[in-house]
Coordinates of C-alpha atoms in Angstrom, one line a residue:
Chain A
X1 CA 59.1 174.5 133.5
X2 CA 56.8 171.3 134.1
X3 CA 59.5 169.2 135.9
X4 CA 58.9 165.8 134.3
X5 CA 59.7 167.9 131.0
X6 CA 62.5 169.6 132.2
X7 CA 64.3 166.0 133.3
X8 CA 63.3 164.5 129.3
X9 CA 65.0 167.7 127.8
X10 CA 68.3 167.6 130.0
X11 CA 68.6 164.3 129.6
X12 CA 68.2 164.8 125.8
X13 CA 71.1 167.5 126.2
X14 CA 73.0 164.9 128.1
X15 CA 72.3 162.1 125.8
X16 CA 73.3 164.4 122.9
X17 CA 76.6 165.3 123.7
X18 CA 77.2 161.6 124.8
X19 CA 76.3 160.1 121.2
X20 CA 78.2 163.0 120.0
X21 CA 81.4 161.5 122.1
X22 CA 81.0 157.9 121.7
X23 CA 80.2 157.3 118.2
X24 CA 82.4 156.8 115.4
X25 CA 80.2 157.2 112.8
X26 CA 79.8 160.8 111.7
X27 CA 76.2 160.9 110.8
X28 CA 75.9 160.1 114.6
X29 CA 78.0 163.1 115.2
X30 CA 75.1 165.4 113.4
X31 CA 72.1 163.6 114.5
X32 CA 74.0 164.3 118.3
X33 CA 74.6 167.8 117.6
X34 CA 71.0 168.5 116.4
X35 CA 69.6 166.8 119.5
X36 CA 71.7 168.5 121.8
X37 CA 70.8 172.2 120.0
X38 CA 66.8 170.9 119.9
X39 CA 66.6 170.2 123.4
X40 CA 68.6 173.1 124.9
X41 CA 66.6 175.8 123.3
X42 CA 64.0 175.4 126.2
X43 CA 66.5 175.7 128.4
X44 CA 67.8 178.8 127.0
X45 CA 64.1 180.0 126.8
X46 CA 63.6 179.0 130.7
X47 CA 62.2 182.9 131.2
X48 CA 60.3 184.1 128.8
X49 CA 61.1 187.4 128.1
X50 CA 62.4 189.3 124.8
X51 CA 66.0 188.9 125.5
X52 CA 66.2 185.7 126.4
X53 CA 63.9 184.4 123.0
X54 CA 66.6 186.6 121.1
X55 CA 69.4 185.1 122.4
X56 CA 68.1 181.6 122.3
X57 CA 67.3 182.4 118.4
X58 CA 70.5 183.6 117.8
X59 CA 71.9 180.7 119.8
X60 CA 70.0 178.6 117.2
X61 CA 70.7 179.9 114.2
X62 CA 74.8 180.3 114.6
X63 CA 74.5 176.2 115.6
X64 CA 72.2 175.0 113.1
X65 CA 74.5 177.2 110.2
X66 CA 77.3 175.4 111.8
X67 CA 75.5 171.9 111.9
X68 CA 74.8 172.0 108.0
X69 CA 78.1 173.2 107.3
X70 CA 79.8 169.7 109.1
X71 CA 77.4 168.2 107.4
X72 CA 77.8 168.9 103.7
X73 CA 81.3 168.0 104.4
X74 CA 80.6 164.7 106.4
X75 CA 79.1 164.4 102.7
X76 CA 82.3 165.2 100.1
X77 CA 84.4 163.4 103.1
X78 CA 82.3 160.4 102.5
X79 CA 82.5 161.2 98.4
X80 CA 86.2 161.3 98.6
X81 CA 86.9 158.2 101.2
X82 CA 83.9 156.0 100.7
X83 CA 83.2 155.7 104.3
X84 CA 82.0 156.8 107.6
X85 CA 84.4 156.5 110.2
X86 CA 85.4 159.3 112.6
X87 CA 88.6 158.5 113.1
X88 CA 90.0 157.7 109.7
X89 CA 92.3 160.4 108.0
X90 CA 90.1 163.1 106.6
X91 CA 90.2 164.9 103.4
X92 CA 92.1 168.5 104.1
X93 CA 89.7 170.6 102.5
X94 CA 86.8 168.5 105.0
X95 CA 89.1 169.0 107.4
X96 CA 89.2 172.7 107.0
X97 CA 85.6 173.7 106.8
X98 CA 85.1 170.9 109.6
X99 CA 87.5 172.8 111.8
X100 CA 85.2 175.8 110.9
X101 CA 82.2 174.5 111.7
X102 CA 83.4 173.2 114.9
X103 CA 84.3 176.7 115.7
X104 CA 81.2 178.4 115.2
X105 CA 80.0 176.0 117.7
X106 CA 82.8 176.8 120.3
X107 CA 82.4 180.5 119.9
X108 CA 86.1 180.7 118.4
X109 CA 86.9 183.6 117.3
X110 CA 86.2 185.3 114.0
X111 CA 83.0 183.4 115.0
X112 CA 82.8 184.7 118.5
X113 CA 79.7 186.9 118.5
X114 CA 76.7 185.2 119.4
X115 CA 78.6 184.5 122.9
X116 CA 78.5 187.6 125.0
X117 CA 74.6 188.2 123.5
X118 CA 73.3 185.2 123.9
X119 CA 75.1 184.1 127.9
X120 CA 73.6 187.7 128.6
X121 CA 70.3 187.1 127.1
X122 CA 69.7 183.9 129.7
X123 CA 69.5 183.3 132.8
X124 CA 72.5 182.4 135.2
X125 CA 72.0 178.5 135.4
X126 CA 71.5 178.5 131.9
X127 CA 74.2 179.9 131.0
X128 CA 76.2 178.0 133.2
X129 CA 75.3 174.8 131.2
X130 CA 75.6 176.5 127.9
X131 CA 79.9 177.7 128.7
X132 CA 80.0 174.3 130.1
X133 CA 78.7 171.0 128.8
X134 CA 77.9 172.6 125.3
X135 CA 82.0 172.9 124.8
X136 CA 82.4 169.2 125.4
X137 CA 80.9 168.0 122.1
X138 CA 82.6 169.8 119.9
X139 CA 85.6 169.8 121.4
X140 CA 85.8 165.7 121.4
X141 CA 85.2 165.5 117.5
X142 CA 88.2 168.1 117.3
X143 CA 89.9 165.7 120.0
X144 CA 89.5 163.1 117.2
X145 CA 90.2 164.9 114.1
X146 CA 93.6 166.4 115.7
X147 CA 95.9 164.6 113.7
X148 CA 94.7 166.5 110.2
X149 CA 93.7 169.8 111.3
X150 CA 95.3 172.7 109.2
X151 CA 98.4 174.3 111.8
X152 CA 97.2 177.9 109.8
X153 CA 93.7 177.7 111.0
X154 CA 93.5 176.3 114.1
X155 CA 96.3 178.8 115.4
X156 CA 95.1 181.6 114.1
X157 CA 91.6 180.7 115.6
X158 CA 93.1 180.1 119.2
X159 CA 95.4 183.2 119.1
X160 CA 92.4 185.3 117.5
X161 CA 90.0 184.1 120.5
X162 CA 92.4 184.7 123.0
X163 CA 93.5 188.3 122.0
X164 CA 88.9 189.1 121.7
X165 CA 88.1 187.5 124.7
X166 CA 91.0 189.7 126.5
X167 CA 90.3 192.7 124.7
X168 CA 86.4 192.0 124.8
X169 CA 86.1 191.4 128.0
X170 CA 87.5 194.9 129.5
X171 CA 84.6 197.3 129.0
X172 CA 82.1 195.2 130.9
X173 CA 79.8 195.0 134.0
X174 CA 77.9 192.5 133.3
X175 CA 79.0 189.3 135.0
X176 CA 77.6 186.6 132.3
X177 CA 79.3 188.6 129.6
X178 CA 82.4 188.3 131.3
X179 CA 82.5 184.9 131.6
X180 CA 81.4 184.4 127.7
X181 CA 84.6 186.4 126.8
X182 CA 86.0 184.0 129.4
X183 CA 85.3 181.6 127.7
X184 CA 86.4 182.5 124.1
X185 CA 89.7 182.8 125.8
X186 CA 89.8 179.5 127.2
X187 CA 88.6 178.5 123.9
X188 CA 91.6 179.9 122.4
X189 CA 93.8 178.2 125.1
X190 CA 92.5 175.1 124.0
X191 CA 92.5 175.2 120.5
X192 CA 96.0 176.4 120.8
X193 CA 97.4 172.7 121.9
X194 CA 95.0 170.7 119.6
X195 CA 97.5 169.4 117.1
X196 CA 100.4 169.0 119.3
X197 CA 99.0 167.2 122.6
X198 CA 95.0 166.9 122.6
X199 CA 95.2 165.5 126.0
X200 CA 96.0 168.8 127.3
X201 CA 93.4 170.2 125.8
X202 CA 91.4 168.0 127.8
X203 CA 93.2 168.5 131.1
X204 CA 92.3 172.2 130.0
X205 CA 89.3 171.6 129.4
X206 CA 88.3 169.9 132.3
X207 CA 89.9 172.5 134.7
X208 CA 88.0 175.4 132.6
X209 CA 84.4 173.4 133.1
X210 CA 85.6 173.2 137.2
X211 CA 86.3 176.7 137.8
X212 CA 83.7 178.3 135.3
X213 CA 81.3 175.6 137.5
X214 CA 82.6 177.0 140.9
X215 CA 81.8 180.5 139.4
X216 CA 78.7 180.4 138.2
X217 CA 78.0 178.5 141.4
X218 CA 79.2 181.3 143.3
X219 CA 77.2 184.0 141.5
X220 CA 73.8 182.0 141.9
X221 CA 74.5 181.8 144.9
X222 CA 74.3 185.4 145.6
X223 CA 71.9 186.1 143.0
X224 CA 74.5 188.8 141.6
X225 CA 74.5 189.5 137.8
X226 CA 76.6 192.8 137.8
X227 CA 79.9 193.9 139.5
X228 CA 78.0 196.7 141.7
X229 CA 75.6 193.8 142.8
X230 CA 79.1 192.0 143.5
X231 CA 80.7 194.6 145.2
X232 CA 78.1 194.0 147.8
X233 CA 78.8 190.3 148.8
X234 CA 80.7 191.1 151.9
X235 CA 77.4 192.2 153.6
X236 CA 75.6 189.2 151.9
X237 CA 78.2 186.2 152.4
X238 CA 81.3 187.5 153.6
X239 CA 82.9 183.5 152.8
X240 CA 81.8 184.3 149.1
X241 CA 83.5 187.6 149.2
X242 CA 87.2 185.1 149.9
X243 CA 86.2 182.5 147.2
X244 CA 85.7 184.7 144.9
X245 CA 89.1 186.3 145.6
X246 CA 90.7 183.0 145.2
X247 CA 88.5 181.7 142.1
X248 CA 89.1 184.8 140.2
X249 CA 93.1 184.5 140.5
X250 CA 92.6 180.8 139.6
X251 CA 90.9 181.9 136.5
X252 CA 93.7 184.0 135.4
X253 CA 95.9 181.3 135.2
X254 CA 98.1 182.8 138.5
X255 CA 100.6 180.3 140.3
X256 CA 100.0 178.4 143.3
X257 CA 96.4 177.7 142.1
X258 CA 95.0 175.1 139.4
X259 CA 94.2 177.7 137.1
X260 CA 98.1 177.7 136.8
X261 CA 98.0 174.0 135.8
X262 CA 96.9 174.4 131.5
X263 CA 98.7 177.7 130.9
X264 CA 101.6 176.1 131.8
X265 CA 101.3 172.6 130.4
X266 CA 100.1 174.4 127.1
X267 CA 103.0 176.5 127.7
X268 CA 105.5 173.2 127.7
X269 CA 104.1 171.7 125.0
X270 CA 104.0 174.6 122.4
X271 CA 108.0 175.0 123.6
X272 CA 108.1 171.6 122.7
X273 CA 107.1 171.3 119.3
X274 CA 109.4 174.6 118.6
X275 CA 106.8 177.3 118.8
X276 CA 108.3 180.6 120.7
X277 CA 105.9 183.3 119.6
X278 CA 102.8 181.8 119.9
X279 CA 102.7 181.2 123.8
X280 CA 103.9 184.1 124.1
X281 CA 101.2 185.9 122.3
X282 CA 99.4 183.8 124.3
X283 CA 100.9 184.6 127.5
X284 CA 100.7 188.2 127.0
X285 CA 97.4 188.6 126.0
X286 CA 96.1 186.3 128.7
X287 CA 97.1 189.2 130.9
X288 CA 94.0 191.1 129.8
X289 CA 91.4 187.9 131.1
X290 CA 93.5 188.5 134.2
X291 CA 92.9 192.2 134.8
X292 CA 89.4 192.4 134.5
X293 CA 89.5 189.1 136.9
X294 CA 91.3 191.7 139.0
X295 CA 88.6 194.1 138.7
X296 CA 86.6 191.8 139.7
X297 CA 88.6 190.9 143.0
X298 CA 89.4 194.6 143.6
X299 CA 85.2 195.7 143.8
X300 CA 84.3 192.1 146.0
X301 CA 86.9 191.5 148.2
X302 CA 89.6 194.2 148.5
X303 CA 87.1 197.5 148.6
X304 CA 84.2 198.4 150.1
X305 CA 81.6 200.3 148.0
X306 CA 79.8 203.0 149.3
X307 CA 76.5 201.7 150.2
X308 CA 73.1 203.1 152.0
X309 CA 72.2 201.7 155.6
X310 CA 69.4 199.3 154.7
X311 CA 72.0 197.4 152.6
X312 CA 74.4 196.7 155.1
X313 CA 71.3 194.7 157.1
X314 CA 71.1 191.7 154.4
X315 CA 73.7 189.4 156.3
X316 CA 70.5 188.9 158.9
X317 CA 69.0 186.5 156.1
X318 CA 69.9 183.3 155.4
X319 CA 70.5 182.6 151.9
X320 CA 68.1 179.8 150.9
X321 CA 69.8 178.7 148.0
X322 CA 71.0 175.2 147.7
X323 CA 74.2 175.1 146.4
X324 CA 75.6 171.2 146.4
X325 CA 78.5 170.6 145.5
X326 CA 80.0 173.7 145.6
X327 CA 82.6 173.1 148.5
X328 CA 84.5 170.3 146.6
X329 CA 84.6 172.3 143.4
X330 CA 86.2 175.3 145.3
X331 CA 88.7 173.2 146.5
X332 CA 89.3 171.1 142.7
X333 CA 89.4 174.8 141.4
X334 CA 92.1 176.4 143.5
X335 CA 94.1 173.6 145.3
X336 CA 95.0 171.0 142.4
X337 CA 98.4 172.4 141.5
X338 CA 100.6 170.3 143.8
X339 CA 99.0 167.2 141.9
X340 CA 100.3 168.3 138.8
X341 CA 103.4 165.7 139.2
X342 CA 100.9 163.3 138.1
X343 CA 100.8 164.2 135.0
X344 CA 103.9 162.1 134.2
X345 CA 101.3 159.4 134.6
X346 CA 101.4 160.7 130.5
X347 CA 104.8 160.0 129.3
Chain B
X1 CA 66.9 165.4 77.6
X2 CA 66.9 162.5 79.6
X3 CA 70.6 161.7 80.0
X4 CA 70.6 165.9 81.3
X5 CA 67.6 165.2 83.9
X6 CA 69.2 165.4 86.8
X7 CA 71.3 168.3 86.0
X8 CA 67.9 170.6 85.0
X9 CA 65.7 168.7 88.3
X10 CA 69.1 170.3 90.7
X11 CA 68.8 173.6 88.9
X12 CA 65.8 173.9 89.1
X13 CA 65.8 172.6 92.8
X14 CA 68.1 175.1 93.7
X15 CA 65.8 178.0 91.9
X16 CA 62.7 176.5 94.4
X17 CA 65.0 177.1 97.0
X18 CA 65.8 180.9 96.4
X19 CA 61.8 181.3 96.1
X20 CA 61.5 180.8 99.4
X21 CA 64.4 181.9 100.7
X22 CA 64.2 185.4 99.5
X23 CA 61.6 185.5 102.3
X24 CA 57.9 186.0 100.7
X25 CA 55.4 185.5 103.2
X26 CA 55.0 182.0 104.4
X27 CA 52.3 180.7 101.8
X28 CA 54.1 181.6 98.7
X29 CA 57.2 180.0 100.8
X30 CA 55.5 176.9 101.3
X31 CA 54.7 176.9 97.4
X32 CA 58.2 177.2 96.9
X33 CA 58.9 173.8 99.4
X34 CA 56.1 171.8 97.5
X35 CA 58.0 172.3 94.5
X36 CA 61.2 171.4 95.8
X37 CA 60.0 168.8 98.0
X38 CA 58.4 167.4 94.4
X39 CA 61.8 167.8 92.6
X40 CA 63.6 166.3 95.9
X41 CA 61.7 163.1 94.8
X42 CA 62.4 162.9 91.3
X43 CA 65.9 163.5 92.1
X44 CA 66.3 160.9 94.6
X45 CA 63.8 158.8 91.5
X46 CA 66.8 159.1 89.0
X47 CA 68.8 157.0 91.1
X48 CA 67.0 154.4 91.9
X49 CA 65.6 155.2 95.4
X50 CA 61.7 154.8 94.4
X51 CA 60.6 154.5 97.7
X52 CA 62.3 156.8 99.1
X53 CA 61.8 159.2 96.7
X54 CA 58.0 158.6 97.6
X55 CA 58.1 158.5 100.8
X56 CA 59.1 162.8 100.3
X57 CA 55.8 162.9 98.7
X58 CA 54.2 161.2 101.2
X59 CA 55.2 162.1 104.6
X60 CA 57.6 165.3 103.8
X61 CA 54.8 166.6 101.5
X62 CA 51.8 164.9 102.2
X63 CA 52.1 164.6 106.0
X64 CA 54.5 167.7 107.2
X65 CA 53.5 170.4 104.4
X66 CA 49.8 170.1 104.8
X67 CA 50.3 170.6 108.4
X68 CA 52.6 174.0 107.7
X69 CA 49.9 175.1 105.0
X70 CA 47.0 174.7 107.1
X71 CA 48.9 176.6 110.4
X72 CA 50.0 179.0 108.2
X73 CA 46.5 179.8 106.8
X74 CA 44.9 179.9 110.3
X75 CA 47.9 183.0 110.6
X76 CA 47.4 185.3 107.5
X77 CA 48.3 188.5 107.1
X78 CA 46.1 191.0 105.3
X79 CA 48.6 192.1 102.2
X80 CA 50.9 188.6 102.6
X81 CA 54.5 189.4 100.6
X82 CA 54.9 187.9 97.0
X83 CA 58.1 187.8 95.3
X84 CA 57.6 191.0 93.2
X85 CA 55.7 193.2 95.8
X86 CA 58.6 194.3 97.7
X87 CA 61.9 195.2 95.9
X88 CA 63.9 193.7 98.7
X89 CA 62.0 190.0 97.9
X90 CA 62.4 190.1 94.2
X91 CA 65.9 191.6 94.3
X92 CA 66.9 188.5 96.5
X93 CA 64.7 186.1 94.4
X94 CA 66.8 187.8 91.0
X95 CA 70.4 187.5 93.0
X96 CA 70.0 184.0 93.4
X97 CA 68.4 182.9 90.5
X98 CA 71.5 184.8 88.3
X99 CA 73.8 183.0 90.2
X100 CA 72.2 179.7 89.9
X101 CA 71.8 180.4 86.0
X102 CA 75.5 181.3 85.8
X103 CA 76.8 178.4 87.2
X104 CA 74.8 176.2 85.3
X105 CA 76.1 178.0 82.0
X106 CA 79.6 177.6 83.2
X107 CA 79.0 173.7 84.1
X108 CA 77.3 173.0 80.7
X109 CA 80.2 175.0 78.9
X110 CA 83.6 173.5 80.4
X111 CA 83.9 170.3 80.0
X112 CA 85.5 169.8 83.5
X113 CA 84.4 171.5 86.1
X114 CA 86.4 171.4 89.9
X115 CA 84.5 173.5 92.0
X116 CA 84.6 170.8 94.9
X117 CA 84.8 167.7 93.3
X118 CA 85.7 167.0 89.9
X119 CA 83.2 166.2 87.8
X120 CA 83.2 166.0 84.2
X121 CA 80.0 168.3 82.7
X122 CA 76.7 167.5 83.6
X123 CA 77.1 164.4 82.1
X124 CA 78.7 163.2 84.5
X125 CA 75.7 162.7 86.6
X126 CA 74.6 160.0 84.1
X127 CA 76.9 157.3 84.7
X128 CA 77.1 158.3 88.2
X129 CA 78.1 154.7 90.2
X130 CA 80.2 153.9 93.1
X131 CA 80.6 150.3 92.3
X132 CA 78.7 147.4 91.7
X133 CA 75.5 147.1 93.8
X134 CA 74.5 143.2 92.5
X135 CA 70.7 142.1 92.0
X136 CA 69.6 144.0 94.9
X137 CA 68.6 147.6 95.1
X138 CA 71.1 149.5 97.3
X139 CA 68.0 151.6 98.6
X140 CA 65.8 148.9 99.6
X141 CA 68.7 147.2 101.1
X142 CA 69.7 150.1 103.1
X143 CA 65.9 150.4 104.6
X144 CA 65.9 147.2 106.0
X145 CA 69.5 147.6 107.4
X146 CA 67.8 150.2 109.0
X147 CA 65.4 148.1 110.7
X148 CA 67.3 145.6 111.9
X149 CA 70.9 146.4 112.2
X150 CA 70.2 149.8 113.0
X151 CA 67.5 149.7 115.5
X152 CA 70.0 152.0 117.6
X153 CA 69.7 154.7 114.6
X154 CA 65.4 154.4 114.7
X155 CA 65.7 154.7 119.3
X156 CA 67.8 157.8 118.2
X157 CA 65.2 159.1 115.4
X158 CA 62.7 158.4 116.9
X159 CA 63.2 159.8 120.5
X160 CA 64.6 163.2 118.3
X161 CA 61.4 163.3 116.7
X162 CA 59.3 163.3 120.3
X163 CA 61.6 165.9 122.1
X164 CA 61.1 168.2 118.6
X165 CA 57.2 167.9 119.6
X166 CA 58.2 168.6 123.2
X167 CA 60.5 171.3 122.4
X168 CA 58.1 173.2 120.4
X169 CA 55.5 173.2 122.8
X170 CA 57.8 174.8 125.9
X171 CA 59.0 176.9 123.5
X172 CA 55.3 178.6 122.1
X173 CA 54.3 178.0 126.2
X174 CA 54.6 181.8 126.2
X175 CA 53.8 181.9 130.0

């Protein structure tokens, strides 16, 4: 794309998610939702082949459904309250179909279907930016309509999503669609802590958009969009082969890395508020992300696939890609756990 | 008739709806959007928004429909679509119109009708008032809050408007 075009429409995507997180006036909230959607459909529609048009449309369609649906009841919110404001108490049934909405736009689960097709359908940096920053927008106006979110709804979201995006997620070869069930597990993770500590939901949040980062990052790097292109990283970047090890146990939540850090504050809180089966629903089904993180591992770093002779040569060329950045967020994503004492910085 | 016209203008709003959204080829769609951009406005009309209410005619049908009209006749198609050649079209086109024609008989035969919001037949809609708005027009009043308290709102609008232009053109690049 035209480079003085491509910087106007990311910083229209940028600029729409920041309205979308600053303002507390809900027709704001739409007009920031509709910008961000607008401008990210070039993005999504960066090559321009079938696939990628599909999934860009499908992309479109799920978000502008879920768009009007927020706002016809932005509309009977402001029938039954009289006013605007974001973070005054909401009406339940608003609530409700608000909570709704916001989950087609998170790819919660039952509303998880356009996720795998569409990350599949784009290109890696693309899809890096839409399992990213396009989670932060809706997931700040659920941040500020916590306090009246219906317990049934939200829960049974979060441990719906976690349960697909385990189960989902087994069968596949495909990198990107991976890390879209991924991310409706992490999605689930999140949701799950909403109404009892939001600001876990951001420390989860934030870790999630870190490690995802350092993935995607990693996979770029290598230009690898399968797990038998994977499989041949030692020959390619044998330091890759290692971080990928390490990123892929962080993603599975495993202790001593910061992938550890959410499961286990979401883990403390649920506890906390009296909740025994639900995290460990969680817990259990999180097990699933974690094997086919596993598999993963097992075809990068801890086997070597049989190969022919002329692909055992491609270590001689230097990979040209310029990945910045990408040394800090390996450290963020695997060595944060013996920070977590600072979370006191809470209480 | 008159203390019902809003109640037959949304019905039959929501039938120019269904028109077009029981997919006929694009002309016959865009038919279906002058009517309802044309009953948009008298809507809007019945409660006092006059220029608002023409602005739809103006810029929404005047400005933005002409412009669909005209792209859509430089991409015919040889037999377009009407609502009864295809069964598919006219059994959507007869879904929705049942549906809208049952729910208006049910609004007009209870007196009190909570589907959403509680509202009391369709005369409800006559005495519809949120409170006392003064001498001045709420609509005008709202305009020119617009335009000077809420020049953040037009930056907004207005820069939305020029990436739609910019997004449409990456988008039908096609290279």
């Amino acid at each position: 794309m035209n480079p003085p075009i491509f910087i106007i429409i990311m910083l229209t995507v940028i600029s729409g998610t920041m309205i979308v997180v600053t303002t507390s006036h809900w027709l704001l909230v739409w007009i920031g939702f509709e910008m961000n959607l607008l401008a990210i459909i070039p993005i999504l529609m960066k090559k321009y082949n079938p696939r990628a048009m599909e999934a860009a449309t499908k992309y479109f369609l799920t978000q502008a459904a879920a768009s009007m649906i927020l706002m016809m009841w932005i509309i009977i919110n402001l029938l039954h309250s009289g006013q605007w404001t974001v973070l005054k108490d909401l009406n339940p049934m608003a609530s409700i179909m608000m909570t709704t909405a916001l989950a087609m736009k998170l790819g919660l689960a039952p509303f998880h279907f356009w996720v795998p097709e569409v990350t599949q359908g784009i290109s890696m940096s693309s899809g890096l930016i839409l399992l990213t920053w396009q989670k932060i927008a809706p997931l700040s106006i659920l941040y500020q309509i916590s306090s009246t979110i219906n317990p049934n709804l939200i829960l049974t979201m979060s441990i719906l999503s976690v349960m697909i995006g385990g189960w989902g997620g087994l069968n596949q070869t495909q990198l990107r669609k991976i890390m879209a069930y991924s991310s409706i597990a992490h999605m689930g993770w999140m949701t799950a802590i909403m109404m009892y500590s939001p600001t876990m939901m951001i420390l989860n949040l934030t870790i999630y958009i870190i490690m995802t980062l350092t993935t995607f990052m990693l996979f770029m790097h290598n230009s690898t969009t399968t797990t038998a292109s994977l499989s041949q990283t030692w020959n390619k970047t044998p330091l890759i082969t290692s971080l990928i090890l390490v990123l892929m146990m962080s993603l599975g939540g495993l202790p001593p890395l910061s992938g550890f850090i959410p499961k286990w504050m979401i883990i403390q809180e649920l506890t906390k508020n009296e909740l025994i089966m639900m995290p460990t629903l969680l817990a259990m089904t999180a097990l699933l992300n974690l094997y086919f993180y596993m598999r993963l591992t097992y075809t990068t770093a801890l086997t070597m696939f049989p190969s022919n002779n002329s692909m055992k040569m491609k270590w001689r060329f230097e990979c040209t890609k310029k990945m910045t950045f990408l040394p800090p967020l390996v450290v963020m994503s695997t060595m944060l756990l013996p920070l977590a004492p600072m979370l006191s910085i809470l209480d | 008739m008159m203390t019902y016209i809003v109640f037959i203008l949304s019905t039959v709003f929501v039938v120019s709806f269904v028109s077009f959204s029981s997919k006929p080829s694009p002309i016959y769609g865009g038919f279906g959007l002058i009517v309802a951009g044309g009953i948009g406005c008298g809507i809007v009309l019945n409660f006092g928004g006059s220029f608002l209410g023409l602005m739809v005619f103006l810029i929404y049908l005047g400005g933005m429909l002409v412009v669909f009209g005209y792209t859509t006749a430089m991409a015919t198609e040889p037999y377009p679509e009407a609502w009864t050649s295809n069964k598919a079209v006219l059994a959507m086109f007869i879904t929705g119109v049942l549906a809208e024609l049952l729910t208006a008989c049910y609004i007009l035969k209870e007196d009190e009708v909570e589907v959403v919001f509680k509202f009391n037949g369709a005369g409800d809609w006559v005495i519809y008032d949120t409170g006392d708005s003064g001498f001045f027009s709420e609509e005008a009043m709202g305009i020119a809050a617009l335009y000077s308290y809420g020049t953040w709102l037009v930056v907004v609008t207005g820069w939305s408007l020029l990436i739609g232009v910019m997004v449409i053109m990456e988008v039908t690049r096609g290279n």
